[in-house]
């Protein structure tokens, strides 16, 4: 079998899909994207496609090696995400060629269903009780929310009280049998994180995510030691090498994104590395259906898996939703807060190709917002 063509599709709300075609009629789909840099990643995918066209798609690891290392310079979000989407597509092709779901090729299922969480509250969370109640109504047993909106790096008493009140309100709606995770997007300093995170312990968050920025991984150890709250990070780490210091620092939850961290091939390895540090894997996925399908394949094959993020109803999905691009929506229907095991070959997702091609004609120009502090300086979003 030979790869004959690689196409990309820029689709709303902010995603990029790729389609890898072979001379035997088998087609693989992937989702190579960095949110806000989709056009840049698209260019990278087409540059990498030069390495793939004419080659046997089943030599996945060899392609991964060439794509990540072949141009001498390596790593970073753009290249790692371009590789990630192509890697997903190659695994999709392999599964279809061997008539097996990808998790079967990875050693077979280690669980029967996968627990998922949904987002509540958006960028500037205020009233979250109603949104949580709606997610519970939709059958979810766990939610994630931003701990705060825009806030000062040092955190005023009012801002910190706001975080505590929001989490307490969430816990009240969820009760003791459901979970809440709190995301901080590295909005405050490590010193503020050391003050704030121990205060969250009483509400028992499932984990606190990105309490500091990814460039401050070296400060995570102090943070881990400063409280009993499980610390999570990883959506902005792109390889097992970048996860190593975070794991050594003692994070409880590793969150590689299947569309950023080198795809199925690398996230599989990050999961194994996390196991060495007794950390659990919670793949990041505020993205589309192909990224979620790839995440599920990992979730079903990974013993130290914790929970899966998914984007249905997320505040970013304006103008299009995950289900708009799939033929079989049942694959993503929650039952008691879980998703069932996909049994179709490959990634298991049936992409609605006509819908994807139509969406690409419109494209999108999604960009991250720019926030500023009161004095006009740049603020982390
Ligand atoms: O955990 C999450 O889903 C993320 O923090 C998510 O909100 C961001 O990564 C966003 O996708 C950036 O554009």
mmCIF file of C-alpha atoms and ligand atoms in Angstrom:
data_model
loop_
_atom_site.group_PDB
_atom_site.id
_atom_site.type_symbol
_atom_site.label_atom_id
_atom_site.label_comp_id
_atom_site.label_asym_id
_atom_site.label_seq_id
_atom_site.Cartn_x
_atom_site.Cartn_y
_atom_site.Cartn_z
ATOM 1 C CA UNK A 1 0.000 0.000 0.000
ATOM 2 C CA UNK A 2 1.235 3.519 -0.827
ATOM 3 C CA UNK A 3 0.144 6.966 0.319
ATOM 4 C CA UNK A 4 -1.084 8.911 -2.693
ATOM 5 C CA UNK A 5 -2.403 12.210 -1.330
ATOM 6 C CA UNK A 6 -2.669 14.353 1.815
ATOM 7 C CA UNK A 7 -5.432 16.971 2.049
ATOM 8 C CA UNK A 8 -6.266 19.446 4.822
ATOM 9 C CA UNK A 9 -9.560 21.088 5.779
ATOM 10 C CA UNK A 10 -9.923 24.230 7.851
ATOM 11 C CA UNK A 11 -13.259 23.828 9.594
ATOM 12 C CA UNK A 12 -15.276 25.853 12.110
ATOM 13 C CA UNK A 13 -15.193 26.515 14.960
ATOM 14 C CA UNK A 14 -11.349 26.497 15.020
ATOM 15 C CA UNK A 15 -10.121 23.122 13.811
ATOM 16 C CA UNK A 16 -8.005 21.594 11.041
ATOM 17 C CA UNK A 17 -8.554 18.063 9.742
ATOM 18 C CA UNK A 18 -6.301 16.036 7.449
ATOM 19 C CA UNK A 19 -7.199 13.213 5.090
ATOM 20 C CA UNK A 20 -4.551 10.741 3.955
ATOM 21 C CA UNK A 21 -5.439 8.694 0.886
ATOM 22 C CA UNK A 22 -3.847 5.432 -0.283
ATOM 23 C CA UNK A 23 -3.703 3.563 -3.568
ATOM 24 C CA UNK A 24 -5.774 0.742 -2.036
ATOM 25 C CA UNK A 25 -8.749 3.001 -1.351
ATOM 26 C CA UNK A 26 -8.158 3.110 2.410
ATOM 27 C CA UNK A 27 -8.399 6.625 3.784
ATOM 28 C CA UNK A 28 -7.187 7.846 7.186
ATOM 29 C CA UNK A 29 -8.310 10.981 9.048
ATOM 30 C CA UNK A 30 -6.427 13.107 11.549
ATOM 31 C CA UNK A 31 -6.799 16.417 13.373
ATOM 32 C CA UNK A 32 -3.554 18.389 13.290
ATOM 33 C CA UNK A 33 -4.199 21.723 14.938
ATOM 34 C CA UNK A 34 -2.956 24.342 17.348
ATOM 35 C CA UNK A 35 -5.906 26.493 18.309
ATOM 36 C CA UNK A 36 -5.274 29.968 16.900
ATOM 37 C CA UNK A 37 -2.475 28.770 14.609
ATOM 38 C CA UNK A 38 -4.456 26.487 12.300
ATOM 39 C CA UNK A 39 -3.163 28.111 9.086
ATOM 40 C CA UNK A 40 0.445 27.718 10.218
ATOM 41 C CA UNK A 41 -0.073 24.061 11.104
ATOM 42 C CA UNK A 42 -1.758 23.518 7.740
ATOM 43 C CA UNK A 43 1.414 24.642 5.991
ATOM 44 C CA UNK A 44 3.491 22.349 8.207
ATOM 45 C CA UNK A 45 1.242 19.381 7.378
ATOM 46 C CA UNK A 46 1.728 19.920 3.652
ATOM 47 C CA UNK A 47 5.481 20.231 4.103
ATOM 48 C CA UNK A 48 5.535 16.943 6.041
ATOM 49 C CA UNK A 49 3.290 15.304 3.440
ATOM 50 C CA UNK A 50 6.275 15.412 1.063
ATOM 51 C CA UNK A 51 7.828 12.753 3.308
ATOM 52 C CA UNK A 52 4.749 10.547 3.158
ATOM 53 C CA UNK A 53 3.440 10.541 -0.399
ATOM 54 C CA UNK A 54 4.668 7.422 -2.223
ATOM 55 C CA UNK A 55 5.479 5.652 1.070
ATOM 56 C CA UNK A 56 3.934 2.646 2.829
ATOM 57 C CA UNK A 57 1.498 4.088 5.459
ATOM 58 C CA UNK A 58 1.995 1.100 7.744
ATOM 59 C CA UNK A 59 5.540 2.095 8.703
ATOM 60 C CA UNK A 60 4.059 4.477 11.276
ATOM 61 C CA UNK A 61 7.004 4.639 13.663
ATOM 62 C CA UNK A 62 9.499 5.181 10.883
ATOM 63 C CA UNK A 63 7.369 8.039 9.530
ATOM 64 C CA UNK A 64 7.105 9.477 13.053
ATOM 65 C CA UNK A 65 10.901 9.426 13.389
ATOM 66 C CA UNK A 66 11.429 11.112 10.029
ATOM 67 C CA UNK A 67 8.683 13.681 10.535
ATOM 68 C CA UNK A 68 9.847 14.725 14.016
ATOM 69 C CA UNK A 69 13.619 14.546 13.500
ATOM 70 C CA UNK A 70 14.207 14.620 9.767
ATOM 71 C CA UNK A 71 14.578 18.374 9.338
ATOM 72 C CA UNK A 72 17.224 18.644 12.096
ATOM 73 C CA UNK A 73 15.174 21.248 14.054
ATOM 74 C CA UNK A 74 12.460 19.611 16.133
ATOM 75 C CA UNK A 75 9.645 20.038 18.609
ATOM 76 C CA UNK A 76 7.343 22.940 19.432
ATOM 77 C CA UNK A 77 3.565 23.183 19.097
ATOM 78 C CA UNK A 78 3.336 23.696 15.331
ATOM 79 C CA UNK A 79 5.519 20.814 14.187
ATOM 80 C CA UNK A 80 4.369 18.454 16.960
ATOM 81 C CA UNK A 81 0.713 19.141 16.122
ATOM 82 C CA UNK A 82 1.248 18.672 12.388
ATOM 83 C CA UNK A 83 2.946 15.339 13.121
ATOM 84 C CA UNK A 84 0.168 14.469 15.590
ATOM 85 C CA UNK A 85 -2.622 14.770 13.019
ATOM 86 C CA UNK A 86 -0.721 12.821 10.385
ATOM 87 C CA UNK A 87 0.147 10.151 12.958
ATOM 88 C CA UNK A 88 -3.557 9.804 13.857
ATOM 89 C CA UNK A 89 -4.377 9.361 10.159
ATOM 90 C CA UNK A 90 -1.680 6.690 9.758
ATOM 91 C CA UNK A 91 -3.059 4.752 12.754
ATOM 92 C CA UNK A 92 -6.549 5.117 11.244
ATOM 93 C CA UNK A 93 -5.248 3.574 8.013
ATOM 94 C CA UNK A 94 -3.444 0.789 9.913
ATOM 95 C CA UNK A 95 -6.593 -0.095 11.836
ATOM 96 C CA UNK A 96 -8.616 -0.187 8.634
ATOM 97 C CA UNK A 97 -5.936 -2.274 6.875
ATOM 98 C CA UNK A 98 -5.845 -4.833 9.718
ATOM 99 C CA UNK A 99 -9.607 -4.593 10.304
ATOM 100 C CA UNK A 100 -9.129 -3.693 13.960
ATOM 101 C CA UNK A 101 -9.775 -0.671 16.177
ATOM 102 C CA UNK A 102 -6.545 1.165 17.003
ATOM 103 C CA UNK A 103 -6.750 0.250 20.710
ATOM 104 C CA UNK A 104 -6.711 -3.405 19.629
ATOM 105 C CA UNK A 105 -3.428 -2.795 17.801
ATOM 106 C CA UNK A 106 -2.123 -1.161 20.998
ATOM 107 C CA UNK A 107 -2.708 -4.329 23.021
ATOM 108 C CA UNK A 108 -6.479 -4.477 23.342
ATOM 109 C CA UNK A 109 -8.967 -2.824 25.671
ATOM 110 C CA UNK A 110 -8.098 -2.468 29.348
ATOM 111 C CA UNK A 111 -11.541 -1.061 30.251
ATOM 112 C CA UNK A 112 -15.114 -1.321 28.974
ATOM 113 C CA UNK A 113 -16.077 2.347 28.957
ATOM 114 C CA UNK A 114 -14.364 5.696 29.276
ATOM 115 C CA UNK A 115 -15.371 8.421 31.733
ATOM 116 C CA UNK A 116 -15.563 11.911 30.233
ATOM 117 C CA UNK A 117 -15.919 15.443 31.544
ATOM 118 C CA UNK A 118 -17.511 18.551 30.043
ATOM 119 C CA UNK A 119 -16.734 22.251 30.296
ATOM 120 C CA UNK A 120 -18.748 24.836 32.191
ATOM 121 C CA UNK A 121 -18.494 28.569 32.664
ATOM 122 C CA UNK A 122 -16.460 29.814 29.696
ATOM 123 C CA UNK A 123 -13.564 32.259 29.814
ATOM 124 C CA UNK A 124 -15.050 34.508 32.492
ATOM 125 C CA UNK A 125 -16.874 32.097 34.769
ATOM 126 C CA UNK A 126 -19.520 33.721 36.925
ATOM 127 C CA UNK A 127 -22.743 31.793 37.413
ATOM 128 C CA UNK A 128 -21.687 28.186 37.002
ATOM 129 C CA UNK A 129 -24.387 26.398 39.021
ATOM 130 C CA UNK A 130 -26.883 26.286 36.161
ATOM 131 C CA UNK A 131 -24.276 25.174 33.629
ATOM 132 C CA UNK A 132 -23.159 22.359 35.922
ATOM 133 C CA UNK A 133 -26.745 21.262 36.471
ATOM 134 C CA UNK A 134 -27.163 21.092 32.654
ATOM 135 C CA UNK A 135 -24.055 18.909 32.277
ATOM 136 C CA UNK A 136 -25.287 16.611 35.040
ATOM 137 C CA UNK A 137 -28.639 16.497 33.258
ATOM 138 C CA UNK A 138 -26.778 15.491 30.041
ATOM 139 C CA UNK A 139 -25.416 12.554 32.020
ATOM 140 C CA UNK A 140 -21.908 13.731 32.901
ATOM 141 C CA UNK A 141 -20.366 12.872 36.246
ATOM 142 C CA UNK A 142 -17.508 15.390 36.045
ATOM 143 C CA UNK A 143 -16.980 18.949 34.817
ATOM 144 C CA UNK A 144 -14.096 21.350 34.365
ATOM 145 C CA UNK A 145 -14.161 25.112 34.720
ATOM 146 C CA UNK A 146 -11.768 28.023 34.710
ATOM 147 C CA UNK A 147 -10.882 28.931 38.283
ATOM 148 C CA UNK A 148 -11.044 32.576 37.332
ATOM 149 C CA UNK A 149 -11.376 34.880 34.387
ATOM 150 C CA UNK A 150 -8.756 37.548 33.783
ATOM 151 C CA UNK A 151 -6.961 38.133 37.039
ATOM 152 C CA UNK A 152 -3.890 39.873 38.411
ATOM 153 C CA UNK A 153 -0.704 37.804 38.590
ATOM 154 C CA UNK A 154 -0.529 38.242 42.353
ATOM 155 C CA UNK A 155 -4.244 37.703 43.001
ATOM 156 C CA UNK A 156 -6.209 40.162 45.145
ATOM 157 C CA UNK A 157 -8.216 38.950 48.137
ATOM 158 C CA UNK A 158 -11.398 39.526 46.108
ATOM 159 C CA UNK A 159 -10.063 37.504 43.148
ATOM 160 C CA UNK A 160 -8.981 34.631 45.376
ATOM 161 C CA UNK A 161 -12.304 34.702 47.228
ATOM 162 C CA UNK A 162 -14.013 34.539 43.820
ATOM 163 C CA UNK A 163 -12.119 31.354 42.953
ATOM 164 C CA UNK A 164 -13.027 29.770 46.297
ATOM 165 C CA UNK A 165 -16.683 30.756 46.051
ATOM 166 C CA UNK A 166 -16.958 29.362 42.516
ATOM 167 C CA UNK A 167 -15.451 26.053 43.502
ATOM 168 C CA UNK A 168 -17.630 25.801 46.611
ATOM 169 C CA UNK A 169 -20.713 26.478 44.463
ATOM 170 C CA UNK A 170 -19.640 23.776 42.014
ATOM 171 C CA UNK A 171 -19.126 21.268 44.803
ATOM 172 C CA UNK A 172 -22.538 22.077 46.194
ATOM 173 C CA UNK A 173 -24.297 21.316 42.881
ATOM 174 C CA UNK A 174 -22.176 18.229 42.191
ATOM 175 C CA UNK A 175 -22.400 16.653 45.643
ATOM 176 C CA UNK A 176 -19.852 14.093 46.832
ATOM 177 C CA UNK A 177 -20.249 11.589 43.984
ATOM 178 C CA UNK A 178 -19.294 13.789 41.023
ATOM 179 C CA UNK A 179 -16.070 15.612 40.241
ATOM 180 C CA UNK A 180 -14.871 19.069 39.340
ATOM 181 C CA UNK A 181 -11.520 20.053 37.878
ATOM 182 C CA UNK A 182 -10.233 23.622 37.927
ATOM 183 C CA UNK A 183 -8.147 25.150 35.140
ATOM 184 C CA UNK A 184 -5.938 28.203 35.734
ATOM 185 C CA UNK A 185 -4.179 28.621 32.346
ATOM 186 C CA UNK A 186 -1.114 29.789 34.319
ATOM 187 C CA UNK A 187 -2.867 33.065 35.089
ATOM 188 C CA UNK A 188 -1.130 33.750 38.369
ATOM 189 C CA UNK A 189 2.452 33.459 39.580
ATOM 190 C CA UNK A 190 3.924 30.398 41.269
ATOM 191 C CA UNK A 191 3.916 32.299 44.571
ATOM 192 C CA UNK A 192 0.197 33.043 44.230
ATOM 193 C CA UNK A 193 -0.434 29.436 43.259
ATOM 194 C CA UNK A 194 1.241 28.324 46.493
ATOM 195 C CA UNK A 195 -1.153 30.569 48.425
ATOM 196 C CA UNK A 196 -4.312 29.677 46.526
ATOM 197 C CA UNK A 197 -4.112 25.963 45.868
ATOM 198 C CA UNK A 198 -4.042 24.773 49.506
ATOM 199 C CA UNK A 199 -7.228 26.819 50.029
ATOM 200 C CA UNK A 200 -8.998 24.699 47.400
ATOM 201 C CA UNK A 201 -8.371 21.408 49.208
ATOM 202 C CA UNK A 202 -11.608 21.437 51.208
ATOM 203 C CA UNK A 203 -13.668 21.342 48.007
ATOM 204 C CA UNK A 204 -11.702 18.275 46.810
ATOM 205 C CA UNK A 205 -11.100 19.213 43.153
ATOM 206 C CA UNK A 206 -10.293 16.197 40.991
ATOM 207 C CA UNK A 207 -7.246 18.189 39.881
ATOM 208 C CA UNK A 208 -5.989 21.737 39.428
ATOM 209 C CA UNK A 209 -4.720 22.318 35.903
ATOM 210 C CA UNK A 210 -1.878 24.565 34.733
ATOM 211 C CA UNK A 211 -1.478 26.402 38.036
ATOM 212 C CA UNK A 212 1.689 27.820 36.479
ATOM 213 C CA UNK A 213 2.708 28.373 32.872
ATOM 214 C CA UNK A 214 4.347 25.543 30.927
ATOM 215 C CA UNK A 215 7.668 27.433 30.880
ATOM 216 C CA UNK A 216 7.625 27.206 34.687
ATOM 217 C CA UNK A 217 7.639 23.424 34.897
ATOM 218 C CA UNK A 218 10.743 23.745 37.089
ATOM 219 C CA UNK A 219 8.555 25.388 39.772
ATOM 220 C CA UNK A 220 5.989 22.599 39.874
ATOM 221 C CA UNK A 221 7.796 20.587 42.561
ATOM 222 C CA UNK A 222 7.301 23.278 45.239
ATOM 223 C CA UNK A 223 3.681 23.576 44.241
ATOM 224 C CA UNK A 224 3.075 19.849 44.460
ATOM 225 C CA UNK A 225 4.619 19.809 47.943
ATOM 226 C CA UNK A 226 2.592 22.813 49.112
ATOM 227 C CA UNK A 227 -0.786 21.028 49.231
ATOM 228 C CA UNK A 228 -2.642 17.748 48.861
ATOM 229 C CA UNK A 229 -4.508 18.956 45.752
ATOM 230 C CA UNK A 230 -3.612 16.881 42.662
ATOM 231 C CA UNK A 231 -1.763 18.995 40.113
ATOM 232 C CA UNK A 232 -2.306 18.465 36.374
ATOM 233 C CA UNK A 233 -0.606 19.889 33.314
ATOM 234 C CA UNK A 234 0.419 18.995 29.812
ATOM 235 C CA UNK A 235 -1.762 20.607 27.140
ATOM 236 C CA UNK A 236 1.250 22.790 26.283
ATOM 237 C CA UNK A 237 3.902 20.061 26.541
ATOM 238 C CA UNK A 238 4.626 18.315 23.269
ATOM 239 C CA UNK A 239 6.754 15.232 23.905
ATOM 240 C CA UNK A 240 7.757 12.679 26.526
ATOM 241 C CA UNK A 241 10.936 14.699 27.004
ATOM 242 C CA UNK A 242 8.913 17.745 28.001
ATOM 243 C CA UNK A 243 6.714 15.674 30.307
ATOM 244 C CA UNK A 244 9.674 14.176 32.156
ATOM 245 C CA UNK A 245 10.453 17.194 34.424
ATOM 246 C CA UNK A 246 6.756 17.698 35.202
ATOM 247 C CA UNK A 247 6.437 14.057 36.176
ATOM 248 C CA UNK A 248 9.637 14.207 38.204
ATOM 249 C CA UNK A 249 8.150 17.234 39.984
ATOM 250 C CA UNK A 250 5.257 15.023 41.072
ATOM 251 C CA UNK A 251 2.254 16.042 38.964
ATOM 252 C CA UNK A 252 -0.646 13.666 39.596
ATOM 253 C CA UNK A 253 -2.229 13.966 36.159
ATOM 254 C CA UNK A 254 -0.554 14.210 32.739
ATOM 255 C CA UNK A 255 -2.663 15.870 30.049
ATOM 256 C CA UNK A 256 -1.052 15.408 26.646
ATOM 257 C CA UNK A 257 -3.263 16.454 23.758
ATOM 258 C CA UNK A 258 -3.539 13.848 21.000
ATOM 259 C CA UNK A 259 -3.461 16.681 18.465
ATOM 260 C CA UNK A 260 -0.458 18.487 19.950
ATOM 261 C CA UNK A 261 1.872 15.933 21.494
ATOM 262 C CA UNK A 262 2.906 13.877 18.476
ATOM 263 C CA UNK A 263 -0.299 11.874 18.127
ATOM 264 C CA UNK A 264 -1.131 8.337 19.167
ATOM 265 C CA UNK A 265 2.485 7.174 18.878
ATOM 266 C CA UNK A 266 3.886 9.725 21.344
ATOM 267 C CA UNK A 267 0.926 9.966 23.736
ATOM 268 C CA UNK A 268 1.107 6.199 24.133
ATOM 269 C CA UNK A 269 4.703 6.645 25.302
ATOM 270 C CA UNK A 270 3.839 9.612 27.543
ATOM 271 C CA UNK A 271 1.230 7.388 29.206
ATOM 272 C CA UNK A 272 3.843 4.731 29.927
ATOM 273 C CA UNK A 273 6.273 7.331 31.234
ATOM 274 C CA UNK A 274 3.546 8.710 33.527
ATOM 275 C CA UNK A 275 2.995 5.212 34.892
ATOM 276 C CA UNK A 276 6.607 5.163 36.114
ATOM 277 C CA UNK A 277 5.743 8.201 38.286
ATOM 278 C CA UNK A 278 2.349 6.785 39.333
ATOM 279 C CA UNK A 279 0.655 9.649 37.469
ATOM 280 C CA UNK A 280 -2.624 9.231 35.593
ATOM 281 C CA UNK A 281 -3.374 10.183 32.027
ATOM 282 C CA UNK A 282 -6.220 12.584 31.217
ATOM 283 C CA UNK A 283 -5.862 13.447 27.510
ATOM 284 C CA UNK A 284 -6.620 17.088 26.799
ATOM 285 C CA UNK A 285 -9.233 17.530 24.042
ATOM 286 C CA UNK A 286 -11.168 20.777 23.585
ATOM 287 C CA UNK A 287 -11.133 19.842 19.881
ATOM 288 C CA UNK A 288 -13.113 18.010 17.213
ATOM 289 C CA UNK A 289 -14.338 14.480 16.623
ATOM 290 C CA UNK A 290 -11.151 13.025 15.157
ATOM 291 C CA UNK A 291 -9.008 14.211 18.068
ATOM 292 C CA UNK A 292 -11.604 12.801 20.453
ATOM 293 C CA UNK A 293 -11.696 9.469 18.613
ATOM 294 C CA UNK A 294 -7.892 9.283 18.791
ATOM 295 C CA UNK A 295 -8.040 10.122 22.517
ATOM 296 C CA UNK A 296 -10.565 7.346 23.082
ATOM 297 C CA UNK A 297 -8.300 4.809 21.389
ATOM 298 C CA UNK A 298 -5.552 5.741 23.854
ATOM 299 C CA UNK A 299 -7.986 5.758 26.790
ATOM 300 C CA UNK A 300 -9.143 2.224 26.036
ATOM 301 C CA UNK A 301 -5.572 0.932 25.803
ATOM 302 C CA UNK A 302 -4.009 2.790 28.758
ATOM 303 C CA UNK A 303 -4.055 1.256 32.243
ATOM 304 C CA UNK A 304 -3.253 4.510 34.087
ATOM 305 C CA UNK A 305 -5.999 6.504 32.349
ATOM 306 C CA UNK A 306 -8.087 8.829 34.561
ATOM 307 C CA UNK A 307 -10.698 10.721 32.549
ATOM 308 C CA UNK A 308 -11.207 12.140 29.040
ATOM 309 C CA UNK A 309 -11.906 15.774 28.136
ATOM 310 C CA UNK A 310 -14.400 16.383 25.300
ATOM 311 C CA UNK A 311 -15.679 19.564 23.711
ATOM 312 C CA UNK A 312 -19.453 19.151 23.393
ATOM 313 C CA UNK A 313 -20.956 22.440 24.536
ATOM 314 C CA UNK A 314 -17.556 24.043 25.234
ATOM 315 C CA UNK A 315 -17.512 27.848 24.998
ATOM 316 C CA UNK A 316 -15.197 27.727 21.956
ATOM 317 C CA UNK A 317 -17.657 25.775 19.809
ATOM 318 C CA UNK A 318 -19.391 28.758 18.298
ATOM 319 C CA UNK A 319 -20.904 28.122 14.850
ATOM 320 C CA UNK A 320 -20.122 24.399 14.738
ATOM 321 C CA UNK A 321 -20.044 21.412 17.046
ATOM 322 C CA UNK A 322 -18.155 18.150 17.149
ATOM 323 C CA UNK A 323 -21.196 16.200 15.966
ATOM 324 C CA UNK A 324 -21.548 18.331 12.805
ATOM 325 C CA UNK A 325 -18.722 16.391 11.155
ATOM 326 C CA UNK A 326 -19.636 12.785 11.915
ATOM 327 C CA UNK A 327 -22.027 10.363 10.298
ATOM 328 C CA UNK A 328 -22.484 8.156 13.369
ATOM 329 C CA UNK A 329 -23.271 10.358 16.359
ATOM 330 C CA UNK A 330 -23.928 7.357 18.601
ATOM 331 C CA UNK A 331 -20.181 6.938 19.040
ATOM 332 C CA UNK A 332 -20.190 10.152 21.088
ATOM 333 C CA UNK A 333 -23.401 9.621 23.073
ATOM 334 C CA UNK A 334 -22.747 9.535 26.820
ATOM 335 C CA UNK A 335 -24.186 6.762 28.917
ATOM 336 C CA UNK A 336 -23.895 7.506 32.646
ATOM 337 C CA UNK A 337 -21.094 9.964 31.957
ATOM 338 C CA UNK A 338 -19.089 7.484 29.910
ATOM 339 C CA UNK A 339 -18.439 6.776 26.237
ATOM 340 C CA UNK A 340 -18.686 3.254 24.879
ATOM 341 C CA UNK A 341 -15.799 1.356 23.313
ATOM 342 C CA UNK A 342 -15.533 2.070 19.573
ATOM 343 C CA UNK A 343 -15.489 -1.197 17.704
ATOM 344 C CA UNK A 344 -15.071 -0.050 14.107
ATOM 345 C CA UNK A 345 -11.615 -0.450 12.511
ATOM 346 C CA UNK A 346 -9.141 2.412 12.807
ATOM 347 C CA UNK A 347 -10.042 5.445 14.904
ATOM 348 C CA UNK A 348 -13.669 4.366 14.695
ATOM 349 C CA UNK A 349 -15.034 7.763 13.707
ATOM 350 C CA UNK A 350 -17.126 7.972 10.523
ATOM 351 C CA UNK A 351 -16.233 11.394 9.160
ATOM 352 C CA UNK A 352 -18.945 13.193 7.185
ATOM 353 C CA UNK A 353 -16.693 14.092 4.279
ATOM 354 C CA UNK A 354 -19.262 16.274 2.504
ATOM 355 C CA UNK A 355 -19.811 18.326 5.662
ATOM 356 C CA UNK A 356 -16.039 18.697 6.091
ATOM 357 C CA UNK A 357 -15.509 19.809 2.480
ATOM 358 C CA UNK A 358 -18.380 22.310 2.741
ATOM 359 C CA UNK A 359 -17.023 23.719 6.024
ATOM 360 C CA UNK A 360 -13.553 24.112 4.518
ATOM 361 C CA UNK A 361 -14.963 26.373 1.795
ATOM 362 C CA UNK A 362 -15.811 28.861 4.550
ATOM 363 C CA UNK A 363 -12.744 28.107 6.695
ATOM 364 C CA UNK A 364 -12.234 30.077 9.884
ATOM 365 C CA UNK A 365 -9.977 32.728 11.364
ATOM 366 C CA UNK A 366 -10.184 31.738 15.024
ATOM 367 C CA UNK A 367 -7.629 33.478 17.231
ATOM 368 C CA UNK A 368 -6.993 33.443 20.978
ATOM 369 C CA UNK A 369 -8.263 36.595 22.648
ATOM 370 C CA UNK A 370 -5.695 39.080 23.943
ATOM 371 C CA UNK A 371 -6.264 40.114 27.532
ATOM 372 C CA UNK A 372 -4.706 43.043 29.339
ATOM 373 C CA UNK A 373 -4.286 43.941 32.994
ATOM 374 C CA UNK A 374 -5.730 47.174 34.351
ATOM 375 C CA UNK A 375 -2.437 48.964 33.727
ATOM 376 C CA UNK A 376 -2.518 48.006 30.048
ATOM 377 C CA UNK A 377 0.102 45.253 30.202
ATOM 378 C CA UNK A 378 -0.317 41.800 28.647
ATOM 379 C CA UNK A 379 -2.395 39.352 30.691
ATOM 380 C CA UNK A 380 -2.414 35.554 30.379
ATOM 381 C CA UNK A 381 -5.686 34.337 28.860
HETATM 382 O O1 LIG B 1 -8.268 22.491 29.149
HETATM 383 C C1 LIG B 1 -8.625 23.009 28.121
HETATM 384 O O2 LIG B 1 -9.556 22.595 27.431
HETATM 385 C C2 LIG B 1 -7.820 24.150 27.646
HETATM 386 O O3 LIG B 1 -7.273 24.905 28.651
HETATM 387 C C3 LIG B 1 -8.440 24.989 26.571
HETATM 388 O O4 LIG B 1 -9.376 25.826 27.153
HETATM 389 C C4 LIG B 1 -7.355 25.783 25.847
HETATM 390 O O5 LIG B 1 -6.272 24.989 25.644
HETATM 391 C C5 LIG B 1 -7.796 26.287 24.520
HETATM 392 O O6 LIG B 1 -8.119 25.206 23.702
HETATM 393 C C6 LIG B 1 -6.744 27.174 23.887
HETATM 394 O O7 LIG B 1 -7.209 27.666 22.700
#
